[in-house]
C-alpha positions as a printed Julia matrix, in Angstrom:
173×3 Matrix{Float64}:
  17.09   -1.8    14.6
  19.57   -3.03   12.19
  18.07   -6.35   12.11
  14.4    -5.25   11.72
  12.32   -6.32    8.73
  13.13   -4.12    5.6
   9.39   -3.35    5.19
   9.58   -2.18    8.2
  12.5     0.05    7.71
  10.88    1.42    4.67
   7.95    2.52    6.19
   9.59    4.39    8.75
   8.8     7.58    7.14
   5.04    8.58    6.82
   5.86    9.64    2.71
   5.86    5.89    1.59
   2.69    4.82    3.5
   0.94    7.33    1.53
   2.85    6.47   -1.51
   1.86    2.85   -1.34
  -2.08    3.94   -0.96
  -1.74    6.07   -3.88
   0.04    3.67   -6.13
  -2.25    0.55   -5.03
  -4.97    1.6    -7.42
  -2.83    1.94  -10.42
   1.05    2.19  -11.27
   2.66    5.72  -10.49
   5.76    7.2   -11.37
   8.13    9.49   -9.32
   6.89   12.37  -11.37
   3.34   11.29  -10.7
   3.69   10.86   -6.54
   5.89   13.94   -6.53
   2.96   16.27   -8.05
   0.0    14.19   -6.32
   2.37   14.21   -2.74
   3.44   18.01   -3.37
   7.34   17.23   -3.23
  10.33   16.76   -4.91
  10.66   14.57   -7.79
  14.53   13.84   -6.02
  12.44   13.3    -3.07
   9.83   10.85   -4.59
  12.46    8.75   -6.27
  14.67    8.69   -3.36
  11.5     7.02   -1.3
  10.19    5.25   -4.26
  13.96    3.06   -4.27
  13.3     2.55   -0.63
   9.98    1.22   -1.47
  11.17   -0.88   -4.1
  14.52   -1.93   -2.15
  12.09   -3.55    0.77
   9.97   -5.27   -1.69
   6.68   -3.36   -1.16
   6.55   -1.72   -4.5
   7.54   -3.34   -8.25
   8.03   -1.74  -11.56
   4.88   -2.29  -13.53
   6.03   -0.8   -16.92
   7.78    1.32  -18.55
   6.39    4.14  -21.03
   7.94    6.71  -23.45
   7.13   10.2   -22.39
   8.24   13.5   -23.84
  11.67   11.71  -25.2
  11.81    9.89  -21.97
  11.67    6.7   -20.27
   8.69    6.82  -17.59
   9.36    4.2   -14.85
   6.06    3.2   -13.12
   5.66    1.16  -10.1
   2.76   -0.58   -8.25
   2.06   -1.43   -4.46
   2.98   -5.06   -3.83
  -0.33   -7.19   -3.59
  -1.06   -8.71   -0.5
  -1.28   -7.58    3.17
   2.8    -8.09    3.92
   2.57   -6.03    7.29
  -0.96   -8.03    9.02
   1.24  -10.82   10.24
   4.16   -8.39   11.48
   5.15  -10.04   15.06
   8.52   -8.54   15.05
   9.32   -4.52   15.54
   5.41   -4.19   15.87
   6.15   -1.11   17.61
   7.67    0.27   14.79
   4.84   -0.47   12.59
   2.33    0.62   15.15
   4.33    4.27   15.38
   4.58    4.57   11.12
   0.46    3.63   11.2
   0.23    6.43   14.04
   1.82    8.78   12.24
  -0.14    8.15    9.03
  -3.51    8.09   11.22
  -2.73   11.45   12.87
  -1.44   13.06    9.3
  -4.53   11.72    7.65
  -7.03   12.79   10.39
  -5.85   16.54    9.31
  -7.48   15.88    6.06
 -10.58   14.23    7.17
 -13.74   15.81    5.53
 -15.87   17.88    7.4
 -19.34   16.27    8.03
 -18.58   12.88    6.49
 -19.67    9.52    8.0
 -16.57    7.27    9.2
 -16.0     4.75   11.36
 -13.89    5.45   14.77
 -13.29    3.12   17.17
 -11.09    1.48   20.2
 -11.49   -1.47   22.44
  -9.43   -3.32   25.22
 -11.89   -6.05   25.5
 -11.99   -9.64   26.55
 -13.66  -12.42   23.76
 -14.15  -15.51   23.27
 -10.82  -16.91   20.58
 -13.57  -17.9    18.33
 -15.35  -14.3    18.05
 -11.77  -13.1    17.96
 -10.43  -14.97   14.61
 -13.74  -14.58   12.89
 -13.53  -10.35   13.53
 -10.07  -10.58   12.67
 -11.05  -12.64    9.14
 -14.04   -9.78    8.7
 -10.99   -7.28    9.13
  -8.92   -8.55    6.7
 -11.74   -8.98    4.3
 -12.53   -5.13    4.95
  -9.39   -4.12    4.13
  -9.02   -6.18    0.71
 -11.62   -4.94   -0.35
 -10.67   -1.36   -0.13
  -7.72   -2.51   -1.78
  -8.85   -4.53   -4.44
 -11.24   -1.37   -5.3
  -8.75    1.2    -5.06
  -8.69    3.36   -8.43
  -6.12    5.86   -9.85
  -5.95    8.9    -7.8
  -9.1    11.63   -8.77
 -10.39    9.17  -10.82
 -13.86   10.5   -11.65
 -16.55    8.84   -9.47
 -14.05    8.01   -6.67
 -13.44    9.56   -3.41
 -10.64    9.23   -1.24
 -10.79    7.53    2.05
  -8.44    6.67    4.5
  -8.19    3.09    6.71
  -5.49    2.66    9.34
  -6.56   -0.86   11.45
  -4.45   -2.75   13.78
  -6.05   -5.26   15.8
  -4.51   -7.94   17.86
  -4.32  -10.06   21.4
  -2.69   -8.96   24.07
  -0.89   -9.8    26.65
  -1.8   -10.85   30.19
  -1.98   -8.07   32.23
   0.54   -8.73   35.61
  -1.14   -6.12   37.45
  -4.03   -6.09   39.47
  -6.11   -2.75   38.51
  -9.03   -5.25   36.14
 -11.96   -5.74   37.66
C-alpha cells in the first residue's frame, strides 16, 4: 500500500468521502464539516489536511470570524477517481463503505435509482453508457449547493462501472 495513489490513501476513511460531497457545493471550514459531520473540530481538521495533502481539496479563501482567521476549502473539480486503474479495490471498498453508511440515511418512500448488472455489450453501447455516466454525475456536481440550502435536498450517488475481465471458468452459459 505504500505506493498507492495519495487520493486513494485519503479516502480510505469514509469521513472524507462525505466531506468532499459536502464541500463540493460551496467552500467549508473545519468548524463548518465538524458541526454538519457531528465530530470534532480536531477531528475535521485532522481529515481536512489529509484531504488537502492528496490534492482533492484546496483552500478557497480565507475570512475573519469572531477575531479569527476562517480557513475554507473546496472539493477539487473534476472526476480524479473515474480513471483509477490502480488500487481499484481500495476505491471500490471506501465507495462501499460510503454506499452502505449512506443507505442508513436513505428517506423513507423516496424514488431512487438501484441497480446491478454483469452483462455482456457491444464496446460501442459500453463507452456511450459510460459517457451518459459521467455526464450524470457532473451534473450532480456542477449543481451541488451549500449544505440545507433552502430549496435543495440531499441525495446521495455512489457509481462504479467498468469492463471486466474474461471469466477462466466455465459456469456462463
Amino acid at each position: 500500500m505504500a505506493e498507492s495513489d495519495p487520493r486513494l490513501r485519503a479516502l480510505a476513511h469514509p469521513m472524507r468521502l462525505r466531506m468532499l460531497s459536502l464541500m463540493w457545493g460551496e467552500p467549508m471550514s473545519a468548524a463548518e464539516l465538524s458541526r454538519e459531520l457531528g465530530i470534532s473540530h480536531a477531528l475535521a481538521s485532522h481529515h481536512l489536511r489529509c484531504l488537502d495533502d492528496a490534492g482533492l481539496a484546496e483552500l478557497a479563501d480565507v475570512r475573519v470570524r469572531r477575531g479569527g482567521r476562517e480557513r475554507r476549502y473546496r472539493a477539487v473539480g473534476g472526476t480524479p477517481l473515474t480513471e483509477q486503474r490502480d488500487d481499484f479495490p481500495l476505491l471500490a471498498e471506501a465507495l462501499a463503505r460510503s454506499l452502505r453508511e449512506r443507505a442508513g440515511r436513505r428517506r423513507a418512500g423516496e424514488e431512487g435509482v438501484t441497480a446491478d448488472a454483469e452483462l455482456w455489450v457491444e464496446p460501442e453501447l459500453w463507452h456511450d453508457v459510460r459517457r451518459r455516466i459521467l455526464a450524470a454525475i457532473v451534473d450532480l456536481h456542477d449543481g451541488a449547493a451549500a449544505p440545507h440550502t433552502p430549496g435543495t435536498i440531499r441525495v446521495g450517488a455512489t457509481v462504479a462501472a467498468f469492463p471486466l475481465m474474461e471469466s477462466t471458468g466455465s459456469g456462463g452459459r
